[in-house]
Coordinates of C-alpha atoms in Angstrom, one line a residue:
Chain A
X1 CA 145.8 75.4 68.5
X2 CA 148.6 77.6 67.4
X3 CA 152.3 77.9 68.1
X4 CA 154.8 75.2 67.6
X5 CA 155.8 75.0 71.3
X6 CA 152.2 74.3 72.2
X7 CA 151.8 71.5 69.8
X8 CA 154.0 69.4 72.0
X9 CA 151.7 70.1 74.9
X10 CA 148.5 68.6 73.6
X11 CA 149.1 65.1 74.6
X12 CA 150.3 66.2 78.0
X13 CA 147.2 68.4 78.4
X14 CA 145.1 65.3 77.4
X15 CA 146.9 63.2 79.9
X16 CA 146.3 65.7 82.6
X17 CA 142.6 65.8 81.8
X18 CA 142.6 62.0 82.0
X19 CA 144.3 62.0 85.4
X20 CA 147.4 60.3 84.1
X21 CA 150.0 62.7 85.2
X22 CA 152.0 62.6 88.4
X23 CA 151.9 65.7 90.6
X24 CA 155.1 67.3 89.2
X25 CA 154.0 66.9 85.6
X26 CA 150.6 68.1 86.4
X27 CA 152.0 71.2 88.1
X28 CA 154.1 71.9 85.0
X29 CA 151.0 71.6 82.7
X30 CA 149.0 73.9 85.0
X31 CA 151.7 76.5 85.0
X32 CA 151.8 76.4 81.2
X33 CA 148.0 76.8 81.0
X34 CA 148.2 79.8 83.2
X35 CA 150.3 81.5 80.6
X36 CA 148.9 80.1 77.4
X37 CA 145.3 80.9 76.3
X38 CA 145.4 78.5 73.3
X39 CA 146.4 75.6 75.5
X40 CA 143.9 76.6 78.1
X41 CA 141.3 76.4 75.3
X42 CA 142.5 72.9 74.4
X43 CA 142.0 71.8 77.9
X44 CA 138.6 73.3 78.1
X45 CA 137.7 71.6 74.8
X46 CA 138.8 68.2 76.1
X47 CA 136.9 68.7 79.4
X48 CA 133.7 69.7 77.7
X49 CA 133.9 66.9 75.1
X50 CA 134.5 64.4 77.9
X51 CA 131.4 65.7 79.7
X52 CA 129.3 65.5 76.6
X53 CA 130.4 62.0 75.8
X54 CA 129.6 60.7 79.2
X55 CA 126.2 62.4 79.0
X56 CA 125.2 61.8 75.4
X57 CA 126.7 58.5 74.6
X58 CA 124.7 55.6 75.9
X59 CA 126.4 53.0 78.1
X60 CA 124.9 49.8 76.8
X61 CA 124.6 47.3 79.7
X62 CA 124.1 43.7 79.0
X63 CA 120.5 42.6 78.3
X64 CA 118.9 40.5 81.0
X65 CA 118.7 37.5 78.7
X66 CA 122.4 37.6 78.0
X67 CA 123.3 37.9 81.7
X68 CA 121.0 35.0 82.6
X69 CA 122.4 32.8 79.8
X70 CA 126.0 33.5 80.8
X71 CA 125.2 33.0 84.5
X72 CA 123.6 29.6 83.9
X73 CA 126.4 28.4 81.7
X74 CA 129.0 29.4 84.2
X75 CA 127.1 28.0 87.2
X76 CA 126.6 24.7 85.3
X77 CA 130.3 24.5 84.7
X78 CA 130.8 24.7 88.4
X79 CA 129.4 21.2 88.9
X80 CA 131.7 19.7 86.3
X81 CA 135.1 18.4 87.2
X82 CA 136.2 19.5 83.8
X83 CA 136.8 22.9 85.3
X84 CA 139.6 21.6 87.5
X85 CA 142.9 23.1 86.6
X86 CA 144.6 20.1 85.2
X87 CA 148.2 20.2 84.1
X88 CA 148.6 18.6 80.8
X89 CA 151.5 18.9 78.4
X90 CA 149.4 20.7 75.8
X91 CA 147.7 24.1 76.1
X92 CA 144.3 23.7 77.5
X93 CA 141.1 24.2 75.6
X94 CA 138.6 22.5 77.8
X95 CA 135.0 23.3 77.0
X96 CA 133.8 22.2 80.5
X97 CA 130.6 24.0 80.0
X98 CA 129.5 21.4 77.5
X99 CA 129.3 18.7 80.1
X100 CA 126.2 20.0 81.8
X101 CA 124.3 20.0 78.5
X102 CA 125.3 16.4 78.3
X103 CA 124.4 15.7 81.9
X104 CA 121.2 13.8 82.6
X105 CA 119.9 14.0 79.0
X106 CA 123.0 12.3 77.6
X107 CA 122.9 9.5 80.1
X108 CA 119.3 8.8 79.4
X109 CA 119.9 9.0 75.7
X110 CA 122.8 6.6 75.9
X111 CA 120.8 4.1 77.8
X112 CA 118.0 4.4 75.3
X113 CA 120.4 4.1 72.4
X114 CA 122.2 1.1 73.9
X115 CA 118.8 -0.7 73.9
X116 CA 117.8 0.1 70.4
X117 CA 121.1 0.0 68.5
X118 CA 121.4 -2.7 65.9
X119 CA 124.7 -4.6 66.1
X120 CA 127.2 -3.3 63.6
X121 CA 126.6 -3.0 59.9
X122 CA 126.2 0.0 57.6
X123 CA 122.7 0.9 58.6
X124 CA 123.6 1.3 62.3
X125 CA 126.5 3.6 61.7
X126 CA 124.7 6.9 62.2
X127 CA 123.3 5.6 65.4
X128 CA 126.7 4.4 66.5
X129 CA 128.5 7.7 65.8
X130 CA 125.8 9.8 67.5
X131 CA 125.9 7.5 70.5
X132 CA 129.7 7.9 70.6
X133 CA 129.3 11.7 70.4
X134 CA 126.6 11.8 73.2
X135 CA 128.7 9.5 75.4
X136 CA 131.7 11.8 74.9
X137 CA 129.8 14.8 76.1
X138 CA 129.8 13.2 79.6
X139 CA 132.2 14.9 82.0
X140 CA 135.7 13.6 81.5
X141 CA 134.9 11.8 78.3
X142 CA 135.4 14.3 75.6
X143 CA 139.1 14.3 75.0
X144 CA 142.2 12.2 75.8
X145 CA 144.5 14.7 74.2
X146 CA 143.7 18.4 74.8
X147 CA 145.4 20.6 72.3
X148 CA 144.6 23.1 69.6
X149 CA 147.8 22.2 67.8
X150 CA 147.4 19.7 65.1
X151 CA 151.0 18.8 65.4
X152 CA 150.3 17.6 68.9
X153 CA 147.0 15.9 68.3
X154 CA 148.0 13.9 65.2
X155 CA 151.1 12.2 66.6
X156 CA 149.2 11.4 69.8
X157 CA 147.4 8.7 67.9
X158 CA 150.7 7.0 66.9
X159 CA 150.8 3.6 68.6
X160 CA 147.2 3.9 69.7
X161 CA 145.6 3.3 66.4
X162 CA 146.6 1.2 63.5
X163 CA 146.2 4.1 61.1
X164 CA 147.2 7.8 61.1
X165 CA 144.2 10.1 61.0
X166 CA 144.6 13.4 59.1
X167 CA 144.3 16.3 61.6
X168 CA 143.5 19.8 60.3
X169 CA 143.4 23.1 62.1
X170 CA 140.3 25.0 60.9
X171 CA 140.6 27.9 63.4
X172 CA 140.8 30.4 60.5
X173 CA 137.4 29.3 59.4
X174 CA 135.9 29.6 62.8
X175 CA 136.1 25.9 63.7
X176 CA 139.1 25.5 66.1
X177 CA 140.5 22.1 66.9
X178 CA 140.3 21.5 70.6
X179 CA 141.7 18.0 71.0
X180 CA 141.1 14.3 70.3
X181 CA 140.4 11.0 71.8
X182 CA 140.2 7.3 71.0
X183 CA 136.7 6.0 70.5
X184 CA 135.0 2.9 69.3
X185 CA 132.4 2.7 66.5
X186 CA 130.8 -0.6 65.6
X187 CA 133.5 -2.4 67.6
X188 CA 136.3 -0.7 65.7
X189 CA 138.8 1.7 67.3
X190 CA 138.6 5.1 65.7
X191 CA 140.0 8.5 66.0
X192 CA 137.7 11.2 67.3
X193 CA 138.8 14.8 66.5
X194 CA 137.1 17.4 68.6
X195 CA 136.3 20.8 67.1
X196 CA 134.4 23.7 68.5
X197 CA 132.1 26.2 67.0
X198 CA 130.9 28.8 69.5
X199 CA 129.3 26.6 72.2
X200 CA 128.9 23.6 70.0
X201 CA 131.1 20.5 70.0
X202 CA 131.8 18.8 66.7
X203 CA 133.2 15.2 66.8
X204 CA 134.9 14.1 63.6
X205 CA 135.2 10.4 63.6
X206 CA 137.9 9.0 61.3
X207 CA 138.7 5.4 60.4
X208 CA 140.0 3.5 57.4
X209 CA 137.2 2.9 55.0
X210 CA 138.0 -0.6 54.0
X211 CA 134.5 -1.3 52.8
X212 CA 133.8 -4.0 55.3
X213 CA 132.7 -1.5 57.9
X214 CA 129.9 -0.6 55.5
X215 CA 128.5 2.7 54.5
X216 CA 125.6 4.8 55.8
X217 CA 123.6 7.7 54.3
X218 CA 125.6 10.8 53.5
X219 CA 123.6 12.9 56.0
X220 CA 121.3 11.9 58.8
X221 CA 119.9 13.2 62.0
X222 CA 119.5 11.4 65.3
X223 CA 118.2 12.8 68.6
X224 CA 118.8 16.4 67.6
X225 CA 122.3 15.7 66.3
X226 CA 123.3 16.1 62.7
X227 CA 125.6 13.7 61.0
X228 CA 127.5 14.1 57.7
X229 CA 129.6 11.4 56.2
X230 CA 132.2 11.4 53.4
X231 CA 135.1 9.4 52.2
X232 CA 138.5 10.5 51.2
X233 CA 141.9 8.8 50.6
X234 CA 140.7 5.5 51.9
X235 CA 139.3 6.9 55.1
X236 CA 135.7 7.4 56.3
X237 CA 134.8 10.6 58.0
X238 CA 131.8 11.2 60.1
X239 CA 131.0 14.6 61.5
X240 CA 128.5 14.8 64.4
X241 CA 127.2 17.9 66.1
X242 CA 124.2 19.7 67.4
X243 CA 125.2 22.5 65.1
X244 CA 122.7 23.3 62.4
X245 CA 122.9 21.2 59.2
X246 CA 124.1 24.3 57.3
X247 CA 126.9 25.1 59.7
X248 CA 128.0 21.5 59.9
X249 CA 128.1 21.4 56.1
X250 CA 130.3 24.6 56.3
X251 CA 132.6 22.6 58.6
X252 CA 132.8 19.7 56.2
X253 CA 133.4 22.0 53.2
X254 CA 136.1 23.8 55.1
X255 CA 137.7 20.5 56.0
X256 CA 137.6 19.2 52.5
X257 CA 139.0 22.5 51.1
X258 CA 142.0 22.7 53.5
X259 CA 145.2 20.7 52.9
Chain B
X1 CA 129.9 -0.2 72.3
X2 CA 132.3 0.2 75.2
X3 CA 132.3 2.7 78.0
X4 CA 135.8 3.9 78.2
X5 CA 136.5 5.6 81.4
X6 CA 139.0 8.3 81.0
X7 CA 139.4 9.3 84.6
X8 CA 142.9 9.4 85.9
X9 CA 144.4 10.9 89.1
X10 CA 144.7 14.3 87.5
X11 CA 141.1 14.3 86.1
X12 CA 139.5 13.4 89.4
X13 CA 140.6 16.6 91.2
X14 CA 137.4 18.6 91.5
X15 CA 138.8 22.0 92.4
X16 CA 135.9 24.4 92.1
X17 CA 137.5 27.2 90.1
X18 CA 134.2 28.0 88.4
X19 CA 133.1 29.9 91.6
X20 CA 136.2 32.0 91.5
X21 CA 135.5 32.7 87.8
X22 CA 132.0 33.8 88.6
X23 CA 133.1 36.2 91.3
X24 CA 136.0 37.6 89.2
X25 CA 134.3 38.0 85.9
X26 CA 130.5 38.2 86.1
X27 CA 130.5 41.7 87.6
X28 CA 132.1 42.9 84.3
X29 CA 129.4 41.5 82.0
X30 CA 128.0 45.0 81.4
X31 CA 131.4 46.3 80.5
X32 CA 131.9 43.3 78.2
X33 CA 128.6 43.9 76.4
X34 CA 129.1 47.7 76.1
X35 CA 132.5 47.2 74.5
X36 CA 131.2 44.5 72.2
X37 CA 128.3 46.7 71.2
X38 CA 130.5 49.6 70.2
X39 CA 132.9 47.3 68.3
X40 CA 130.6 45.2 66.3
X41 CA 127.6 46.0 64.2
X42 CA 124.5 45.1 66.2
X43 CA 123.1 43.8 69.4
X44 CA 122.8 40.2 68.3
X45 CA 126.4 40.1 67.2
X46 CA 127.5 41.7 70.4
X47 CA 125.6 39.1 72.4
X48 CA 127.4 36.4 70.4
X49 CA 130.7 38.1 71.0
X50 CA 130.1 38.3 74.8
X51 CA 129.1 34.6 74.9
X52 CA 132.1 33.5 72.9
X53 CA 134.3 35.7 75.0
X54 CA 133.0 34.3 78.2
X55 CA 133.5 30.7 76.9
X56 CA 137.1 31.6 76.0
X57 CA 137.6 33.3 79.3
X58 CA 136.4 30.2 81.1
X59 CA 139.0 28.1 79.4
X60 CA 141.7 30.7 79.9
X61 CA 140.9 31.1 83.6
X62 CA 143.4 28.5 84.6
X63 CA 146.2 30.8 83.4
X64 CA 144.8 34.0 84.9
X65 CA 147.4 35.3 87.3
X66 CA 145.4 38.1 89.0
X67 CA 145.4 41.7 88.0
X68 CA 142.4 43.6 87.1
X69 CA 139.8 41.1 86.0
X70 CA 137.8 43.7 84.0
X71 CA 140.8 44.6 81.8
X72 CA 141.5 40.9 81.5
X73 CA 138.0 40.1 80.3
X74 CA 137.8 43.1 78.1
X75 CA 140.9 42.1 76.3
X76 CA 139.3 38.8 75.4
X77 CA 136.1 40.5 74.4
X78 CA 138.0 42.9 72.2
X79 CA 139.9 40.0 70.5
X80 CA 136.7 38.1 69.9
X81 CA 135.0 41.2 68.5
X82 CA 137.9 41.8 66.1
X83 CA 137.7 38.3 64.9
X84 CA 134.0 38.8 64.3
X85 CA 134.7 42.0 62.4
X86 CA 137.3 40.4 60.3
X87 CA 135.0 37.5 59.5
X88 CA 132.4 39.8 58.1
X89 CA 134.6 42.3 56.3
X90 CA 133.6 42.6 52.7
X91 CA 135.7 44.7 50.4
X92 CA 137.8 47.6 51.7
X93 CA 137.2 50.5 54.0
X94 CA 139.4 53.4 54.8
X95 CA 139.6 52.5 58.4
X96 CA 142.5 50.6 59.9
X97 CA 141.4 47.6 61.8
X98 CA 144.1 46.8 64.2
X99 CA 146.6 46.1 61.4
X100 CA 149.4 48.2 62.8
X101 CA 149.1 51.8 63.6
X102 CA 150.9 54.7 62.2
X103 CA 150.8 57.7 64.5
X104 CA 152.1 59.9 61.7
X105 CA 149.1 59.3 59.4
X106 CA 146.4 61.9 58.9
X107 CA 143.2 61.6 60.7
X108 CA 141.4 58.5 59.5
X109 CA 137.8 59.0 58.6
X110 CA 135.6 56.0 58.2
X111 CA 134.1 55.4 54.8
X112 CA 130.4 55.9 55.3
X113 CA 129.6 53.3 52.8
X114 CA 131.5 50.7 54.7
X115 CA 129.7 48.0 56.7
X116 CA 129.3 47.3 59.6
X117 CA 130.4 50.3 61.6
X118 CA 128.4 52.7 59.3
X119 CA 125.3 50.6 59.9
X120 CA 125.6 51.4 63.6
X121 CA 126.0 55.0 62.7
X122 CA 122.8 55.1 60.6
X123 CA 120.6 53.7 63.4
X124 CA 117.7 55.7 64.5
X125 CA 117.5 57.4 67.8
X126 CA 121.2 58.0 68.2
X127 CA 122.5 61.4 69.3
X128 CA 124.7 63.2 66.9
X129 CA 127.6 62.4 69.2
X130 CA 126.8 58.7 69.1
X131 CA 126.7 58.7 65.4
X132 CA 130.0 60.5 65.2
X133 CA 131.5 57.9 67.6
X134 CA 130.1 55.0 65.6
X135 CA 131.6 56.5 62.5
X136 CA 135.1 56.6 63.9
X137 CA 137.6 54.0 62.8
X138 CA 137.4 51.0 65.1
X139 CA 140.7 51.4 66.8
X140 CA 140.0 55.0 67.6
X141 CA 136.5 54.3 68.8
X142 CA 137.6 51.5 71.1
X143 CA 140.1 53.7 72.9
X144 CA 137.5 56.4 73.4
X145 CA 134.9 53.9 74.7
X146 CA 137.4 52.4 77.1
X147 CA 138.6 55.8 78.4
X148 CA 135.3 57.7 78.6
X149 CA 132.7 54.9 79.3
X150 CA 134.8 52.4 81.1
X151 CA 137.3 54.9 82.6
X152 CA 140.2 52.6 82.1
X153 CA 143.7 54.0 82.6
X154 CA 146.0 54.4 79.6
X155 CA 147.9 51.4 80.8
X156 CA 144.8 49.3 81.0
X157 CA 143.6 50.5 77.6
X158 CA 147.0 49.4 76.3
X159 CA 146.5 46.0 77.9
X160 CA 143.1 45.6 76.4
X161 CA 144.0 46.7 72.9
X162 CA 147.6 45.4 72.8
X163 CA 148.8 48.9 71.8
X164 CA 151.7 50.7 73.5
X165 CA 150.7 53.6 75.7
X166 CA 152.0 56.2 73.3
X167 CA 149.7 54.8 70.6
X168 CA 146.8 54.8 73.0
X169 CA 147.4 58.5 73.7
X170 CA 147.6 59.3 70.1
X171 CA 144.5 57.4 69.2
X172 CA 142.5 59.1 72.0
X173 CA 143.6 62.5 70.8
X174 CA 142.6 61.7 67.2
X175 CA 139.3 60.3 68.4
X176 CA 138.5 63.3 70.4
X177 CA 139.5 65.8 67.6
X178 CA 137.3 63.9 65.2
X179 CA 134.3 63.9 67.6
X180 CA 134.7 67.5 68.3
X181 CA 134.8 68.3 64.6
X182 CA 131.9 66.0 63.6
X183 CA 129.6 66.7 66.5
X184 CA 130.2 70.4 67.3
X185 CA 128.2 71.8 70.2
X186 CA 126.8 74.9 68.4
X187 CA 123.1 74.4 68.3
X188 CA 123.3 70.6 67.7
X189 CA 123.4 69.4 71.3
X190 CA 121.6 66.1 71.5
X191 CA 120.0 66.5 68.1
X192 CA 118.5 63.3 66.7
X193 CA 117.8 63.0 63.0

């Protein structure tokens, strides 16, 4: 390109090549190109590059496996009433696609667990929290308050629980808060904070660790769900998810590290 | 253990919006994957990006107010991809990654030692043009992919990238100049090495 006047033309020439100009502007550009060999060369260069790109640059369509995975997930969500557009005061983050994974398996698992669960006590706690998690995966059971905003979720528990659970937003670490609900573990009302990691749900159960509720092992596994437990500031925390143990541990570390 | 029913009048409405979502969005899966593939480092990450983006799109669908569903979906894909890139950034590169744009700056050339864009560029079996495209700074590359491969308008590209149209035009120009310079046609057409 040469000539100061023509330098102003290059974006217009490009826009013309891209079909973005209205007829009057396009006519003005064409008139200029008739007079200016340099700008004509610019246009030719853009046209030939565009042709080369469309010929030589591979368009990468979605692999069959990916298409199938997405289709089945979306189709499964179609049977869940979680997909209904519900007006709630808080912004919606409703992982309705989780419900079908709960579906029949969760119901059967719940019935099985209801039969074998020991009544209360420290040793039964991993079973109880996993059962609570599985039950929550049923359609309509995951969240009472749907919000990614910790300043909405935390006060929601006021008046509903006799303690105030700490609620943290871990979106920066890849574990966004999606909401919360009341739940019961070993006969005690607890807070369940719901987090998300890709397509996985994490339930973080919180209740005051007065000692009388008992303790369980720091990490355990039930029915394909991983459980991590810790205590802090007089509260017991139980994280349950089908995430891998490593990623669940990442979640716990992130929680512990954040104010 | 108690079963605590959480159904209320608003939760019992079973309006099947998922079917609408399927019809609106699934035809654009190829576009979603293509964009993801050119933004992040490898196919596996691109698949994760698309899955995460579809999940997010599903939850956003209640607020979708019409308009081109492809551009709507691609905006979500682009944002998820940038999140993925940011999460994996190690050290510094010379490429801008969506952190503002200065049209007055000189042409940005990607640092070949930088991951992950350079990793894509070093793959076998790419044409010279593809390698040059992969080596572009991300925000230039995305404009070119959206214009040439997806044939989006400037306005649509602006919507997907969140950039004003003037910035889109400038980035397209710089991307094209860079490609023409790094993959000249003389004797190298389609060369693979």
